[in-house]
Amino acid sequence: MANARYDEKQLKDLLLQMMETELGGEKIYLAALGCAVNKDLKSEWEEYLKETKSHQNVVRTTCERLGINADEASPSRDVVKHIGQALVKAMELAKMGGDAGAAQIVACECVVHAETKDHSNWELLGKIAEVASGETGTILKEAYSRVEKDEDHHLYHTQGWCRELSIQSLGMPAVLPPPEEVKQVETAIGASRAEQQREAML
């Protein structure tokens, strides 16, 4: 792995996508909070919103240290922005439907969409950090170590909320807060185990 290489142009593009993902994430969480009915979920998303703002600073600082303009436009960044705006629009549309419970589920689905991209971004940055050498390697490792655990938490916990609220809407017994929340899941394996144990928690 020590001799592994990466494309510096693509690293820059990834960081620009990450910047847009975190900026869009702030808008997505604000819209999602407007749809949240469950108090525990609302509290959870309020914390994620704070962390997302912190992640914006981490990405911007990382870009600055690498000599990249964090506000530079790129075609892939435009796509990320478009998707983020579409997710906000979807939540607004769901809220206009007048069914608060349904809007809350749509908000969960939108957050899962956004956090799947966000999680993938940081996972890819972590892969580059493993092979990057010198100052670049140090900078990327620092950024990854500050954010990676938050991203796992955001994705796996919201997936749990989305599943359980959807089950509840179908008139079946749900585990709320979800098992991922109760068991403080931070990994994909932990999330899988938590879901498998949900029946015992009903």
N, C-alpha and C. Protein backbone atom coordinates (compact mmCIF):
# COMPACT_ATOMS: atom_id res chain seq x y z
N MET A 1 0.82 -1.22 0.00
CA MET A 1 0.00 0.00 0.00
C MET A 1 0.86 1.27 0.00
N ALA A 2 2.08 1.15 0.50
CA ALA A 2 2.93 2.33 0.62
C ALA A 2 3.22 2.94 -0.76
N ASN A 3 3.23 2.10 -1.81
CA ASN A 3 3.52 2.58 -3.15
C ASN A 3 2.25 2.90 -3.95
N ALA A 4 1.08 2.79 -3.30
CA ALA A 4 -0.18 3.06 -4.00
C ALA A 4 -0.24 4.53 -4.40
N ARG A 5 -0.90 4.80 -5.53
CA ARG A 5 -1.00 6.16 -6.03
C ARG A 5 -2.47 6.58 -6.10
N TYR A 6 -2.69 7.86 -6.18
CA TYR A 6 -4.04 8.38 -6.35
C TYR A 6 -3.97 9.57 -7.28
N ASP A 7 -5.10 9.92 -7.87
CA ASP A 7 -5.20 11.01 -8.83
C ASP A 7 -5.45 12.32 -8.07
N GLU A 8 -4.49 13.22 -8.11
CA GLU A 8 -4.60 14.48 -7.35
C GLU A 8 -5.77 15.34 -7.84
N LYS A 9 -6.02 15.29 -9.14
CA LYS A 9 -7.15 16.05 -9.69
C LYS A 9 -8.47 15.54 -9.13
N GLN A 10 -8.57 14.20 -9.00
CA GLN A 10 -9.79 13.61 -8.46
C GLN A 10 -9.92 13.85 -6.96
N LEU A 11 -8.79 13.96 -6.27
CA LEU A 11 -8.84 14.31 -4.84
C LEU A 11 -9.44 15.70 -4.68
N LYS A 12 -8.99 16.64 -5.52
CA LYS A 12 -9.54 18.00 -5.48
C LYS A 12 -11.04 17.96 -5.76
N ASP A 13 -11.44 17.21 -6.77
CA ASP A 13 -12.85 17.12 -7.12
C ASP A 13 -13.66 16.52 -5.98
N LEU A 14 -13.11 15.50 -5.34
CA LEU A 14 -13.79 14.90 -4.19
C LEU A 14 -13.98 15.92 -3.07
N LEU A 15 -12.95 16.69 -2.78
CA LEU A 15 -13.05 17.70 -1.72
C LEU A 15 -14.08 18.77 -2.05
N LEU A 16 -14.18 19.16 -3.32
CA LEU A 16 -15.20 20.14 -3.72
C LEU A 16 -16.60 19.55 -3.57
N GLN A 17 -16.74 18.27 -3.92
CA GLN A 17 -18.02 17.60 -3.70
C GLN A 17 -18.35 17.53 -2.21
N MET A 18 -17.34 17.26 -1.40
CA MET A 18 -17.53 17.17 0.05
C MET A 18 -17.98 18.50 0.62
N MET A 19 -17.38 19.58 0.13
CA MET A 19 -17.75 20.91 0.61
C MET A 19 -19.22 21.18 0.30
N GLU A 20 -19.63 20.86 -0.93
CA GLU A 20 -21.02 21.08 -1.33
C GLU A 20 -21.97 20.17 -0.56
N THR A 21 -21.54 18.94 -0.31
CA THR A 21 -22.37 17.99 0.45
C THR A 21 -22.63 18.51 1.85
N GLU A 22 -21.60 19.04 2.50
CA GLU A 22 -21.77 19.56 3.86
C GLU A 22 -22.61 20.84 3.88
N LEU A 23 -22.42 21.70 2.88
CA LEU A 23 -23.24 22.92 2.80
C LEU A 23 -24.70 22.56 2.55
N GLY A 24 -24.92 21.64 1.62
CA GLY A 24 -26.29 21.18 1.35
C GLY A 24 -26.87 20.45 2.53
N GLY A 25 -26.02 19.74 3.26
CA GLY A 25 -26.48 19.00 4.44
C GLY A 25 -27.10 19.90 5.49
N GLU A 26 -26.55 21.10 5.63
CA GLU A 26 -27.12 22.06 6.58
C GLU A 26 -28.56 22.41 6.19
N LYS A 27 -28.78 22.66 4.90
CA LYS A 27 -30.13 22.99 4.42
C LYS A 27 -31.07 21.80 4.55
N ILE A 28 -30.54 20.61 4.30
CA ILE A 28 -31.35 19.39 4.39
C ILE A 28 -31.79 19.16 5.83
N TYR A 29 -30.89 19.35 6.79
CA TYR A 29 -31.27 19.15 8.20
C TYR A 29 -32.25 20.21 8.67
N LEU A 30 -32.10 21.44 8.21
CA LEU A 30 -33.06 22.48 8.58
C LEU A 30 -34.46 22.12 8.07
N ALA A 31 -34.52 21.62 6.83
CA ALA A 31 -35.81 21.21 6.27
C ALA A 31 -36.36 19.99 7.00
N ALA A 32 -35.47 19.05 7.33
CA ALA A 32 -35.89 17.83 8.03
C ALA A 32 -36.43 18.15 9.42
N LEU A 33 -35.80 19.10 10.10
CA LEU A 33 -36.27 19.50 11.43
C LEU A 33 -37.66 20.10 11.35
N GLY A 34 -37.97 20.74 10.23
CA GLY A 34 -39.31 21.29 10.03
C GLY A 34 -40.37 20.22 9.83
N CYS A 35 -39.91 18.99 9.55
CA CYS A 35 -40.83 17.86 9.35
C CYS A 35 -40.86 16.92 10.55
N ALA A 36 -39.91 17.08 11.46
CA ALA A 36 -39.78 16.14 12.59
C ALA A 36 -40.94 16.31 13.58
N VAL A 37 -41.54 15.20 13.95
CA VAL A 37 -42.61 15.17 14.94
C VAL A 37 -42.12 14.51 16.23
N ASN A 38 -41.40 13.41 16.09
CA ASN A 38 -40.87 12.69 17.24
C ASN A 38 -39.80 13.53 17.94
N LYS A 39 -39.97 13.75 19.24
CA LYS A 39 -39.05 14.62 19.99
C LYS A 39 -37.63 14.07 20.01
N ASP A 40 -37.49 12.75 20.14
CA ASP A 40 -36.15 12.15 20.16
C ASP A 40 -35.45 12.32 18.81
N LEU A 41 -36.20 12.14 17.74
CA LEU A 41 -35.64 12.31 16.41
C LEU A 41 -35.22 13.76 16.19
N LYS A 42 -36.07 14.68 16.62
CA LYS A 42 -35.77 16.10 16.46
C LYS A 42 -34.48 16.47 17.21
N SER A 43 -34.34 15.94 18.42
CA SER A 43 -33.14 16.19 19.21
C SER A 43 -31.90 15.62 18.51
N GLU A 44 -32.06 14.44 17.93
CA GLU A 44 -30.97 13.78 17.21
C GLU A 44 -30.53 14.64 16.03
N TRP A 45 -31.50 15.10 15.24
CA TRP A 45 -31.17 15.89 14.05
C TRP A 45 -30.60 17.25 14.40
N GLU A 46 -31.01 17.81 15.52
CA GLU A 46 -30.44 19.09 15.96
C GLU A 46 -28.94 18.92 16.22
N GLU A 47 -28.58 17.78 16.80
CA GLU A 47 -27.17 17.48 17.06
C GLU A 47 -26.43 17.26 15.74
N TYR A 48 -27.06 16.57 14.81
CA TYR A 48 -26.43 16.32 13.50
C TYR A 48 -26.21 17.63 12.75
N LEU A 49 -27.14 18.56 12.88
CA LEU A 49 -27.01 19.86 12.23
C LEU A 49 -25.77 20.59 12.76
N LYS A 50 -25.58 20.57 14.07
CA LYS A 50 -24.39 21.19 14.67
C LYS A 50 -23.12 20.53 14.14
N GLU A 51 -23.14 19.20 14.07
CA GLU A 51 -21.96 18.47 13.61
C GLU A 51 -21.70 18.74 12.13
N THR A 52 -22.75 18.87 11.35
CA THR A 52 -22.60 19.17 9.92
C THR A 52 -21.92 20.53 9.73
N LYS A 53 -22.31 21.51 10.53
CA LYS A 53 -21.67 22.82 10.46
C LYS A 53 -20.19 22.72 10.82
N SER A 54 -19.88 21.87 11.79
CA SER A 54 -18.49 21.63 12.16
C SER A 54 -17.73 20.96 11.03
N HIS A 55 -18.39 20.02 10.35
CA HIS A 55 -17.76 19.31 9.24
C HIS A 55 -17.45 20.27 8.08
N GLN A 56 -18.31 21.27 7.90
CA GLN A 56 -18.04 22.29 6.87
C GLN A 56 -16.69 22.94 7.14
N ASN A 57 -16.45 23.27 8.39
CA ASN A 57 -15.19 23.92 8.77
C ASN A 57 -14.00 23.00 8.54
N VAL A 58 -14.18 21.71 8.82
CA VAL A 58 -13.10 20.74 8.63
C VAL A 58 -12.74 20.64 7.15
N VAL A 59 -13.76 20.55 6.29
CA VAL A 59 -13.49 20.44 4.84
C VAL A 59 -12.86 21.73 4.32
N ARG A 60 -13.39 22.87 4.74
CA ARG A 60 -12.85 24.15 4.26
C ARG A 60 -11.39 24.30 4.69
N THR A 61 -11.10 23.98 5.92
CA THR A 61 -9.72 24.07 6.42
C THR A 61 -8.80 23.12 5.68
N THR A 62 -9.31 21.91 5.42
CA THR A 62 -8.52 20.92 4.67
C THR A 62 -8.19 21.44 3.28
N CYS A 63 -9.18 22.02 2.62
CA CYS A 63 -8.96 22.60 1.29
C CYS A 63 -7.90 23.70 1.34
N GLU A 64 -8.03 24.58 2.32
CA GLU A 64 -7.10 25.70 2.45
C GLU A 64 -5.68 25.20 2.65
N ARG A 65 -5.52 24.19 3.49
CA ARG A 65 -4.18 23.65 3.77
C ARG A 65 -3.57 22.96 2.56
N LEU A 66 -4.44 22.51 1.65
CA LEU A 66 -3.96 21.85 0.43
C LEU A 66 -3.90 22.80 -0.76
N GLY A 67 -4.19 24.09 -0.53
CA GLY A 67 -4.13 25.08 -1.59
C GLY A 67 -5.30 25.02 -2.56
N ILE A 68 -6.45 24.54 -2.08
CA ILE A 68 -7.64 24.41 -2.91
C ILE A 68 -8.66 25.46 -2.48
N ASN A 69 -9.29 26.11 -3.45
CA ASN A 69 -10.37 27.06 -3.17
C ASN A 69 -11.64 26.26 -2.90
N ALA A 70 -12.08 26.26 -1.66
CA ALA A 70 -13.25 25.45 -1.27
C ALA A 70 -14.54 25.90 -1.93
N ASP A 71 -14.56 27.09 -2.50
CA ASP A 71 -15.76 27.62 -3.15
C ASP A 71 -15.72 27.48 -4.67
N GLU A 72 -14.69 26.83 -5.18
CA GLU A 72 -14.55 26.66 -6.64
C GLU A 72 -15.67 25.79 -7.20
N ALA A 73 -16.18 26.18 -8.34
CA ALA A 73 -17.24 25.40 -8.99
C ALA A 73 -16.65 24.23 -9.76
N SER A 74 -17.45 23.19 -9.94
CA SER A 74 -17.07 22.05 -10.77
C SER A 74 -18.35 21.35 -11.22
N PRO A 75 -18.32 20.64 -12.34
CA PRO A 75 -19.52 19.95 -12.82
C PRO A 75 -20.08 18.97 -11.79
N SER A 76 -19.20 18.20 -11.15
CA SER A 76 -19.69 17.22 -10.17
C SER A 76 -20.27 17.90 -8.94
N ARG A 77 -19.70 19.04 -8.59
CA ARG A 77 -20.24 19.81 -7.46
C ARG A 77 -21.63 20.33 -7.78
N ASP A 78 -21.83 20.75 -9.03
CA ASP A 78 -23.16 21.21 -9.44
C ASP A 78 -24.20 20.11 -9.29
N VAL A 79 -23.79 18.88 -9.59
CA VAL A 79 -24.71 17.73 -9.46
C VAL A 79 -25.07 17.52 -7.99
N VAL A 80 -24.07 17.59 -7.11
CA VAL A 80 -24.31 17.43 -5.68
C VAL A 80 -25.29 18.50 -5.18
N LYS A 81 -25.08 19.73 -5.63
CA LYS A 81 -25.95 20.84 -5.22
C LYS A 81 -27.37 20.61 -5.71
N HIS A 82 -27.50 20.16 -6.94
CA HIS A 82 -28.83 19.90 -7.52
C HIS A 82 -29.58 18.83 -6.72
N ILE A 83 -28.89 17.76 -6.37
CA ILE A 83 -29.52 16.68 -5.60
C ILE A 83 -29.94 17.19 -4.22
N GLY A 84 -29.07 17.97 -3.59
CA GLY A 84 -29.41 18.53 -2.27
C GLY A 84 -30.65 19.40 -2.33
N GLN A 85 -30.73 20.24 -3.35
CA GLN A 85 -31.90 21.11 -3.51
C GLN A 85 -33.16 20.28 -3.76
N ALA A 86 -33.00 19.19 -4.51
CA ALA A 86 -34.15 18.32 -4.80
C ALA A 86 -34.66 17.64 -3.53
N LEU A 87 -33.74 17.27 -2.63
CA LEU A 87 -34.15 16.64 -1.37
C LEU A 87 -34.91 17.64 -0.49
N VAL A 88 -34.44 18.87 -0.44
CA VAL A 88 -35.16 19.91 0.32
C VAL A 88 -36.55 20.12 -0.28
N LYS A 89 -36.63 20.17 -1.60
CA LYS A 89 -37.91 20.36 -2.28
C LYS A 89 -38.86 19.20 -1.99
N ALA A 90 -38.32 17.97 -1.94
CA ALA A 90 -39.14 16.79 -1.64
C ALA A 90 -39.76 16.89 -0.26
N MET A 91 -38.98 17.38 0.71
CA MET A 91 -39.51 17.53 2.07
C MET A 91 -40.58 18.61 2.13
N GLU A 92 -40.35 19.70 1.42
CA GLU A 92 -41.35 20.78 1.37
C GLU A 92 -42.65 20.26 0.77
N LEU A 93 -42.52 19.47 -0.28
CA LEU A 93 -43.69 18.89 -0.95
C LEU A 93 -44.44 17.95 -0.02
N ALA A 94 -43.69 17.12 0.72
CA ALA A 94 -44.31 16.18 1.66
C ALA A 94 -45.05 16.93 2.76
N LYS A 95 -44.45 18.01 3.24
CA LYS A 95 -45.07 18.79 4.32
C LYS A 95 -46.37 19.44 3.84
N MET A 96 -46.39 19.85 2.58
CA MET A 96 -47.60 20.46 2.01
C MET A 96 -48.75 19.46 1.89
N GLY A 97 -48.41 18.16 1.92
CA GLY A 97 -49.43 17.12 1.81
C GLY A 97 -50.35 17.04 3.01
N GLY A 98 -49.92 17.63 4.14
CA GLY A 98 -50.79 17.72 5.31
C GLY A 98 -50.73 16.54 6.27
N ASP A 99 -49.96 15.50 5.94
CA ASP A 99 -49.81 14.34 6.83
C ASP A 99 -48.45 14.43 7.49
N ALA A 100 -48.45 14.86 8.76
CA ALA A 100 -47.19 15.10 9.47
C ALA A 100 -46.34 13.85 9.59
N GLY A 101 -47.00 12.71 9.86
CA GLY A 101 -46.26 11.46 9.99
C GLY A 101 -45.59 11.06 8.70
N ALA A 102 -46.31 11.22 7.59
CA ALA A 102 -45.76 10.88 6.28
C ALA A 102 -44.60 11.81 5.93
N ALA A 103 -44.74 13.09 6.24
CA ALA A 103 -43.68 14.06 5.97
C ALA A 103 -42.42 13.74 6.77
N GLN A 104 -42.61 13.28 7.99
CA GLN A 104 -41.48 12.91 8.83
C GLN A 104 -40.71 11.72 8.21
N ILE A 105 -41.44 10.76 7.66
CA ILE A 105 -40.79 9.62 7.02
C ILE A 105 -40.04 10.06 5.76
N VAL A 106 -40.66 10.94 4.98
CA VAL A 106 -39.97 11.47 3.80
C VAL A 106 -38.69 12.19 4.21
N ALA A 107 -38.76 12.95 5.30
CA ALA A 107 -37.57 13.65 5.80
C ALA A 107 -36.48 12.65 6.17
N CYS A 108 -36.87 11.55 6.82
CA CYS A 108 -35.90 10.50 7.16
C CYS A 108 -35.26 9.93 5.90
N GLU A 109 -36.09 9.66 4.90
CA GLU A 109 -35.57 9.10 3.64
C GLU A 109 -34.60 10.07 2.98
N CYS A 110 -34.93 11.36 3.01
CA CYS A 110 -34.06 12.36 2.40
C CYS A 110 -32.73 12.48 3.15
N VAL A 111 -32.79 12.42 4.46
CA VAL A 111 -31.56 12.46 5.26
C VAL A 111 -30.70 11.24 4.97
N VAL A 112 -31.32 10.07 4.84
CA VAL A 112 -30.57 8.85 4.51
C VAL A 112 -29.89 9.00 3.15
N HIS A 113 -30.62 9.54 2.17
CA HIS A 113 -30.01 9.79 0.84
C HIS A 113 -28.78 10.68 0.99
N ALA A 114 -28.94 11.79 1.70
CA ALA A 114 -27.86 12.75 1.85
C ALA A 114 -26.68 12.16 2.61
N GLU A 115 -26.99 11.45 3.70
CA GLU A 115 -25.92 10.90 4.53
C GLU A 115 -25.21 9.72 3.86
N THR A 116 -25.90 9.04 2.94
CA THR A 116 -25.24 7.97 2.19
C THR A 116 -24.13 8.56 1.33
N LYS A 117 -24.42 9.68 0.66
CA LYS A 117 -23.40 10.38 -0.13
C LYS A 117 -22.30 10.91 0.77
N ASP A 118 -22.68 11.53 1.87
CA ASP A 118 -21.72 12.12 2.81
C ASP A 118 -20.78 11.03 3.35
N HIS A 119 -21.37 9.91 3.75
CA HIS A 119 -20.60 8.80 4.30
C HIS A 119 -19.62 8.26 3.26
N SER A 120 -20.09 8.14 2.02
CA SER A 120 -19.24 7.67 0.93
C SER A 120 -18.07 8.62 0.68
N ASN A 121 -18.36 9.93 0.71
CA ASN A 121 -17.30 10.93 0.54
C ASN A 121 -16.16 10.71 1.53
N TRP A 122 -16.53 10.62 2.80
CA TRP A 122 -15.52 10.50 3.85
C TRP A 122 -14.81 9.15 3.80
N GLU A 123 -15.54 8.12 3.41
CA GLU A 123 -14.93 6.81 3.25
C GLU A 123 -13.85 6.86 2.16
N LEU A 124 -14.15 7.53 1.04
CA LEU A 124 -13.19 7.67 -0.05
C LEU A 124 -11.98 8.50 0.39
N LEU A 125 -12.25 9.58 1.14
CA LEU A 125 -11.14 10.40 1.64
C LEU A 125 -10.24 9.58 2.55
N GLY A 126 -10.86 8.71 3.35
CA GLY A 126 -10.09 7.83 4.23
C GLY A 126 -9.19 6.89 3.44
N LYS A 127 -9.69 6.40 2.29
CA LYS A 127 -8.89 5.51 1.44
C LYS A 127 -7.65 6.24 0.91
N ILE A 128 -7.85 7.50 0.50
CA ILE A 128 -6.72 8.29 0.01
C ILE A 128 -5.76 8.59 1.16
N ALA A 129 -6.30 8.91 2.33
CA ALA A 129 -5.46 9.22 3.49
C ALA A 129 -4.55 8.06 3.85
N GLU A 130 -5.01 6.83 3.60
CA GLU A 130 -4.20 5.65 3.91
C GLU A 130 -2.93 5.57 3.06
N VAL A 131 -3.00 6.08 1.83
CA VAL A 131 -1.86 5.94 0.92
C VAL A 131 -1.11 7.25 0.67
N ALA A 132 -1.73 8.38 1.00
CA ALA A 132 -1.07 9.67 0.77
C ALA A 132 0.10 9.83 1.73
N SER A 133 1.17 10.39 1.23
CA SER A 133 2.37 10.55 2.05
C SER A 133 2.60 12.03 2.37
N GLY A 134 3.58 12.29 3.21
CA GLY A 134 3.98 13.65 3.53
C GLY A 134 2.90 14.49 4.17
N GLU A 135 2.95 15.79 3.89
CA GLU A 135 2.01 16.73 4.50
C GLU A 135 0.57 16.45 4.08
N THR A 136 0.38 16.08 2.80
CA THR A 136 -0.98 15.77 2.33
C THR A 136 -1.58 14.63 3.13
N GLY A 137 -0.80 13.59 3.34
CA GLY A 137 -1.27 12.45 4.13
C GLY A 137 -1.65 12.85 5.53
N THR A 138 -0.84 13.69 6.14
CA THR A 138 -1.11 14.16 7.51
C THR A 138 -2.40 14.96 7.56
N ILE A 139 -2.58 15.87 6.60
CA ILE A 139 -3.76 16.72 6.56
C ILE A 139 -5.03 15.89 6.38
N LEU A 140 -4.98 14.92 5.45
CA LEU A 140 -6.16 14.10 5.19
C LEU A 140 -6.49 13.18 6.36
N LYS A 141 -5.47 12.62 6.99
CA LYS A 141 -5.70 11.75 8.15
C LYS A 141 -6.33 12.52 9.31
N GLU A 142 -5.88 13.76 9.50
CA GLU A 142 -6.44 14.59 10.57
C GLU A 142 -7.92 14.86 10.32
N ALA A 143 -8.25 15.22 9.08
CA ALA A 143 -9.64 15.52 8.74
C ALA A 143 -10.51 14.28 8.91
N TYR A 144 -10.06 13.17 8.39
CA TYR A 144 -10.81 11.91 8.45
C TYR A 144 -11.07 11.49 9.89
N SER A 145 -10.06 11.59 10.73
CA SER A 145 -10.19 11.16 12.13
C SER A 145 -11.17 12.04 12.91
N ARG A 146 -11.32 13.28 12.50
CA ARG A 146 -12.22 14.22 13.20
C ARG A 146 -13.68 13.99 12.85
N VAL A 147 -13.96 13.42 11.67
CA VAL A 147 -15.33 13.39 11.16
C VAL A 147 -15.90 11.99 10.98
N GLU A 148 -15.08 11.02 10.68
CA GLU A 148 -15.54 9.70 10.26
C GLU A 148 -16.55 9.06 11.22
N LYS A 149 -16.32 9.16 12.51
CA LYS A 149 -17.23 8.54 13.48
C LYS A 149 -18.59 9.22 13.46
N ASP A 150 -18.61 10.54 13.31
CA ASP A 150 -19.89 11.26 13.21
C ASP A 150 -20.70 10.78 12.01
N GLU A 151 -20.02 10.57 10.89
CA GLU A 151 -20.72 10.16 9.67
C GLU A 151 -21.34 8.78 9.81
N ASP A 152 -20.63 7.87 10.45
CA ASP A 152 -21.19 6.55 10.72
C ASP A 152 -22.46 6.68 11.54
N HIS A 153 -22.39 7.49 12.58
CA HIS A 153 -23.52 7.70 13.49
C HIS A 153 -24.72 8.27 12.73
N HIS A 154 -24.48 9.30 11.95
CA HIS A 154 -25.57 9.96 11.20
C HIS A 154 -26.29 8.97 10.29
N LEU A 155 -25.52 8.20 9.54
CA LEU A 155 -26.13 7.29 8.55
C LEU A 155 -26.86 6.13 9.21
N TYR A 156 -26.19 5.41 10.08
CA TYR A 156 -26.78 4.20 10.63
C TYR A 156 -27.96 4.49 11.56
N HIS A 157 -27.87 5.57 12.31
CA HIS A 157 -28.98 5.90 13.22
C HIS A 157 -30.20 6.38 12.45
N THR A 158 -29.99 7.21 11.41
CA THR A 158 -31.14 7.69 10.64
C THR A 158 -31.77 6.56 9.84
N GLN A 159 -30.97 5.61 9.37
CA GLN A 159 -31.53 4.43 8.71
C GLN A 159 -32.46 3.69 9.67
N GLY A 160 -32.05 3.60 10.92
CA GLY A 160 -32.89 2.95 11.93
C GLY A 160 -34.19 3.69 12.16
N TRP A 161 -34.11 5.00 12.27
CA TRP A 161 -35.31 5.82 12.44
C TRP A 161 -36.25 5.64 11.25
N CYS A 162 -35.68 5.67 10.05
CA CYS A 162 -36.48 5.54 8.83
C CYS A 162 -37.22 4.20 8.81
N ARG A 163 -36.52 3.15 9.15
CA ARG A 163 -37.13 1.81 9.15
C ARG A 163 -38.24 1.71 10.17
N GLU A 164 -37.98 2.13 11.41
CA GLU A 164 -38.96 1.96 12.49
C GLU A 164 -40.18 2.85 12.30
N LEU A 165 -39.98 4.08 11.84
CA LEU A 165 -41.13 4.96 11.60
C LEU A 165 -41.98 4.44 10.45
N SER A 166 -41.34 3.84 9.45
CA SER A 166 -42.08 3.26 8.33
C SER A 166 -42.87 2.03 8.79
N ILE A 167 -42.26 1.21 9.63
CA ILE A 167 -42.95 0.04 10.19
C ILE A 167 -44.17 0.49 11.00
N GLN A 168 -43.98 1.53 11.81
CA GLN A 168 -45.07 2.06 12.63
C GLN A 168 -46.20 2.57 11.74
N SER A 169 -45.85 3.23 10.63
CA SER A 169 -46.88 3.77 9.74
C SER A 169 -47.70 2.67 9.08
N LEU A 170 -47.13 1.47 9.01
CA LEU A 170 -47.83 0.32 8.44
C LEU A 170 -48.72 -0.38 9.46
N GLY A 171 -48.75 0.19 10.68
CA GLY A 171 -49.62 -0.37 11.72
C GLY A 171 -49.02 -1.53 12.48
N MET A 172 -47.70 -1.71 12.36
CA MET A 172 -47.01 -2.80 13.05
C MET A 172 -46.18 -2.26 14.21
N PRO A 173 -45.86 -3.11 15.19
CA PRO A 173 -45.07 -2.65 16.33
C PRO A 173 -43.69 -2.18 15.90
N ALA A 174 -43.28 -1.03 16.40
CA ALA A 174 -41.98 -0.46 16.07
C ALA A 174 -41.16 -0.24 17.33
N VAL A 175 -39.85 -0.20 17.17
CA VAL A 175 -38.94 0.08 18.28
C VAL A 175 -38.50 1.52 18.16
N LEU A 176 -39.02 2.36 19.05
CA LEU A 176 -38.70 3.79 19.04
C LEU A 176 -38.28 4.26 20.42
N PRO A 177 -37.11 4.89 20.56
CA PRO A 177 -36.09 5.09 19.55
C PRO A 177 -35.61 3.75 18.97
N PRO A 178 -35.04 3.77 17.76
CA PRO A 178 -34.64 2.53 17.11
C PRO A 178 -33.49 1.82 17.81
N PRO A 179 -33.32 0.52 17.55
CA PRO A 179 -32.23 -0.23 18.19
C PRO A 179 -30.86 0.40 17.99
N GLU A 180 -30.64 1.00 16.81
CA GLU A 180 -29.34 1.63 16.54
C GLU A 180 -29.06 2.75 17.53
N GLU A 181 -30.12 3.43 17.94
CA GLU A 181 -30.00 4.53 18.89
C GLU A 181 -29.77 3.99 20.30
N VAL A 182 -30.57 3.02 20.67
CA VAL A 182 -30.49 2.43 22.02
C VAL A 182 -29.11 1.81 22.26
N LYS A 183 -28.59 1.14 21.23
CA LYS A 183 -27.32 0.43 21.37
C LYS A 183 -26.11 1.27 20.95
N GLN A 184 -26.36 2.54 20.63
CA GLN A 184 -25.29 3.47 20.26
C GLN A 184 -24.38 2.90 19.17
N VAL A 185 -25.00 2.46 18.09
CA VAL A 185 -24.30 1.85 16.97
C VAL A 185 -23.38 2.88 16.28
N GLU A 186 -22.17 2.44 15.93
CA GLU A 186 -21.22 3.31 15.24
C GLU A 186 -20.57 2.62 14.03
N THR A 187 -20.97 1.39 13.71
CA THR A 187 -20.38 0.66 12.60
C THR A 187 -21.47 -0.06 11.80
N ALA A 188 -21.11 -0.46 10.58
CA ALA A 188 -22.06 -1.20 9.74
C ALA A 188 -22.42 -2.53 10.38
N ILE A 189 -21.43 -3.18 10.97
CA ILE A 189 -21.68 -4.46 11.64
C ILE A 189 -22.61 -4.27 12.83
N GLY A 190 -22.35 -3.20 13.60
CA GLY A 190 -23.20 -2.89 14.75
C GLY A 190 -24.63 -2.60 14.32
N ALA A 191 -24.79 -1.88 13.20
CA ALA A 191 -26.12 -1.56 12.69
C ALA A 191 -26.87 -2.82 12.30
N SER A 192 -26.16 -3.74 11.65
CA SER A 192 -26.77 -5.01 11.24
C SER A 192 -27.21 -5.82 12.45
N ARG A 193 -26.36 -5.87 13.45
CA ARG A 193 -26.69 -6.61 14.68
C ARG A 193 -27.88 -6.00 15.39
N ALA A 194 -27.91 -4.67 15.44
CA ALA A 194 -29.01 -3.97 16.12
C ALA A 194 -30.33 -4.28 15.43
N GLU A 195 -30.34 -4.26 14.10
CA GLU A 195 -31.56 -4.55 13.37
C GLU A 195 -32.02 -5.99 13.61
N GLN A 196 -31.07 -6.91 13.70
CA GLN A 196 -31.40 -8.32 13.94
C GLN A 196 -32.00 -8.54 15.33
N GLN A 197 -31.67 -7.64 16.26
CA GLN A 197 -32.13 -7.79 17.64
C GLN A 197 -33.42 -7.04 17.93
N ARG A 198 -33.97 -6.35 16.90
CA ARG A 198 -35.12 -5.49 17.14
C ARG A 198 -36.33 -6.27 17.65
N GLU A 199 -36.55 -7.50 17.18
CA GLU A 199 -37.70 -8.27 17.60
C GLU A 199 -37.72 -8.48 19.11
N ALA A 200 -36.54 -8.67 19.68
CA ALA A 200 -36.43 -8.88 21.12
C ALA A 200 -36.68 -7.61 21.92
N MET A 201 -36.66 -6.46 21.23
CA MET A 201 -36.82 -5.17 21.90
C MET A 201 -38.26 -4.66 21.83
N LEU A 202 -39.15 -5.38 21.13
CA LEU A 202 -40.52 -4.94 21.01
C LEU A 202 -41.29 -5.13 22.32
